[in-house]
Amino acid sequence: MRSMTLAVETLKADDLKPKTGNGSANPFVSLEFRGKRRRTATKLYSLSPCWDETLLFPVADPLDLPQSTIEVSVYHDNSNFNSTAQHRNSFLGRVRLSGSSVAPCRLDAAL
């Protein structure tokens, strides 16, 4: 069986909940697939961030992909406010995608 790479395009979010005193947020996206995590850059002071990033995951056996789950979480990055403190990131939202919804090639993908 030939291995492949799962490419997850992280485009944007709209109307996120404010998490700072000035009514904004510092969001980033964390993706988890088969125990591996990837994350986007943090977008400072934005409630409607645009990432336009593609995060890659190796897939050893493409036949297992339909039984897999891709977890997409959005967090507010607390570390930008106090670099000396270890604060947990604030949860903003999550969606789980079924591996069965993954298109086999970019031409077949739907946003």
mmCIF file of C-alpha atoms in Angstrom:
data_model
loop_
_atom_site.group_PDB
_atom_site.id
_atom_site.type_symbol
_atom_site.label_atom_id
_atom_site.label_comp_id
_atom_site.label_asym_id
_atom_site.label_seq_id
_atom_site.Cartn_x
_atom_site.Cartn_y
_atom_site.Cartn_z
ATOM 1 C CA MET A 1 0.000 0.000 0.000
ATOM 2 C CA ARG A 2 1.307 3.433 -0.918
ATOM 3 C CA SER A 3 1.474 6.120 1.782
ATOM 4 C CA MET A 4 0.072 9.600 1.242
ATOM 5 C CA THR A 5 -0.025 13.032 2.846
ATOM 6 C CA LEU A 6 -3.173 14.567 4.281
ATOM 7 C CA ALA A 7 -3.240 18.321 3.582
ATOM 8 C CA VAL A 8 -5.623 20.381 5.720
ATOM 9 C CA GLU A 9 -6.175 23.925 4.491
ATOM 10 C CA THR A 10 -6.868 26.311 7.347
ATOM 11 C CA LEU A 11 -8.421 29.396 5.822
ATOM 12 C CA LYS A 12 -10.284 31.691 8.216
ATOM 13 C CA ALA A 13 -12.727 32.142 11.085
ATOM 14 C CA ASP A 14 -15.435 34.744 11.599
ATOM 15 C CA ASP A 15 -16.982 36.402 14.644
ATOM 16 C CA LEU A 16 -14.840 34.794 17.332
ATOM 17 C CA LYS A 17 -15.555 35.579 20.963
ATOM 18 C CA PRO A 18 -13.399 38.410 22.399
ATOM 19 C CA LYS A 19 -10.883 37.212 25.001
ATOM 20 C CA THR A 20 -8.832 40.333 25.738
ATOM 21 C CA GLY A 21 -9.586 43.502 27.651
ATOM 22 C CA ASN A 22 -9.645 45.475 24.419
ATOM 23 C CA GLY A 23 -12.371 43.280 22.869
ATOM 24 C CA SER A 24 -10.230 41.171 20.556
ATOM 25 C CA ALA A 25 -8.558 37.761 20.530
ATOM 26 C CA ASN A 26 -5.242 36.222 19.501
ATOM 27 C CA PRO A 27 -6.523 33.072 17.776
ATOM 28 C CA PHE A 28 -4.703 30.069 16.399
ATOM 29 C CA VAL A 29 -5.905 26.713 15.077
ATOM 30 C CA SER A 30 -4.693 23.385 16.431
ATOM 31 C CA LEU A 31 -5.238 20.269 14.313
ATOM 32 C CA GLU A 32 -4.968 16.742 15.626
ATOM 33 C CA PHE A 33 -4.874 13.658 13.427
ATOM 34 C CA ARG A 34 -3.879 10.192 14.665
ATOM 35 C CA GLY A 35 -2.066 11.521 17.713
ATOM 36 C CA LYS A 36 -0.067 14.117 15.787
ATOM 37 C CA ARG A 37 -0.663 17.847 16.262
ATOM 38 C CA ARG A 38 -0.007 20.817 14.055
ATOM 39 C CA ARG A 39 -0.908 24.454 14.618
ATOM 40 C CA THR A 40 -1.196 27.637 12.656
ATOM 41 C CA ALA A 41 0.411 30.944 13.440
ATOM 42 C CA THR A 42 -1.306 33.152 16.020
ATOM 43 C CA LYS A 43 -3.191 36.080 14.511
ATOM 44 C CA LEU A 44 -2.933 38.994 16.920
ATOM 45 C CA TYR A 45 -5.960 41.129 17.830
ATOM 46 C CA SER A 46 -8.443 39.573 15.403
ATOM 47 C CA LEU A 47 -11.992 38.257 15.747
ATOM 48 C CA SER A 48 -12.088 37.294 12.046
ATOM 49 C CA PRO A 49 -8.602 35.927 11.331
ATOM 50 C CA CYS A 50 -7.336 34.699 7.957
ATOM 51 C CA TRP A 51 -4.618 32.048 8.162
ATOM 52 C CA ASP A 52 -4.465 30.617 4.646
ATOM 53 C CA GLU A 53 -2.112 27.875 5.883
ATOM 54 C CA THR A 54 -1.871 24.241 4.822
ATOM 55 C CA LEU A 55 -0.904 21.763 7.529
ATOM 56 C CA LEU A 56 0.380 18.327 6.498
ATOM 57 C CA PHE A 57 0.023 14.917 8.132
ATOM 58 C CA PRO A 58 1.513 11.618 6.929
ATOM 59 C CA VAL A 59 -0.984 8.831 6.240
ATOM 60 C CA ALA A 60 0.696 5.432 6.255
ATOM 61 C CA ASP A 61 -2.362 3.518 5.025
ATOM 62 C CA PRO A 62 -4.927 5.526 3.017
ATOM 63 C CA LEU A 63 -7.484 2.715 3.461
ATOM 64 C CA ASP A 64 -7.651 3.604 7.194
ATOM 65 C CA LEU A 65 -8.493 7.257 6.480
ATOM 66 C CA PRO A 66 -12.320 6.836 6.413
ATOM 67 C CA GLN A 67 -12.253 5.521 10.013
ATOM 68 C CA SER A 68 -10.071 8.409 11.217
ATOM 69 C CA THR A 69 -11.043 11.780 12.684
ATOM 70 C CA ILE A 70 -9.502 15.210 12.174
ATOM 71 C CA GLU A 71 -10.028 17.438 15.193
ATOM 72 C CA VAL A 72 -9.901 21.177 14.508
ATOM 73 C CA SER A 73 -9.747 23.430 17.593
ATOM 74 C CA VAL A 74 -9.498 27.208 17.836
ATOM 75 C CA TYR A 75 -7.803 28.783 20.843
ATOM 76 C CA HIS A 76 -6.953 32.247 22.101
ATOM 77 C CA ASP A 77 -3.194 32.477 22.653
ATOM 78 C CA ASN A 78 -2.679 33.857 26.179
ATOM 79 C CA SER A 79 1.117 33.851 25.937
ATOM 80 C CA ASN A 80 1.244 37.144 24.004
ATOM 81 C CA PHE A 81 0.145 39.132 27.046
ATOM 82 C CA ASN A 82 2.574 37.894 29.677
ATOM 83 C CA SER A 83 5.595 36.047 28.356
ATOM 84 C CA THR A 84 6.857 35.151 31.851
ATOM 85 C CA ALA A 85 3.653 33.456 33.026
ATOM 86 C CA GLN A 86 2.500 30.025 31.926
ATOM 87 C CA HIS A 87 -1.181 30.596 31.172
ATOM 88 C CA ARG A 88 -3.391 28.063 29.464
ATOM 89 C CA ASN A 89 -4.779 29.012 26.099
ATOM 90 C CA SER A 90 -8.493 29.813 26.110
ATOM 91 C CA PHE A 91 -10.743 27.498 24.139
ATOM 92 C CA LEU A 92 -12.839 29.196 21.414
ATOM 93 C CA GLY A 93 -14.363 26.282 19.488
ATOM 94 C CA ARG A 94 -13.937 22.823 17.960
ATOM 95 C CA VAL A 95 -15.135 20.748 15.056
ATOM 96 C CA ARG A 96 -14.413 17.103 14.281
ATOM 97 C CA LEU A 97 -14.203 16.002 10.676
ATOM 98 C CA SER A 98 -14.599 12.455 9.502
ATOM 99 C CA GLY A 99 -11.783 11.022 7.427
ATOM 100 C CA SER A 100 -14.470 9.727 5.063
ATOM 101 C CA SER A 101 -15.092 13.356 3.997
ATOM 102 C CA VAL A 102 -11.498 13.791 2.782
ATOM 103 C CA ALA A 103 -11.160 14.217 -0.975
ATOM 104 C CA PRO A 104 -8.580 11.944 -2.635
ATOM 105 C CA CYS A 105 -7.164 14.878 -4.614
ATOM 106 C CA ARG A 106 -7.311 18.674 -4.575
ATOM 107 C CA LEU A 107 -9.616 18.838 -7.623
ATOM 108 C CA ASP A 108 -12.272 16.837 -5.761
ATOM 109 C CA ALA A 109 -12.028 18.917 -2.562
ATOM 110 C CA ALA A 110 -14.878 21.151 -1.453
ATOM 111 C CA LEU A 111 -14.474 23.992 1.029
#
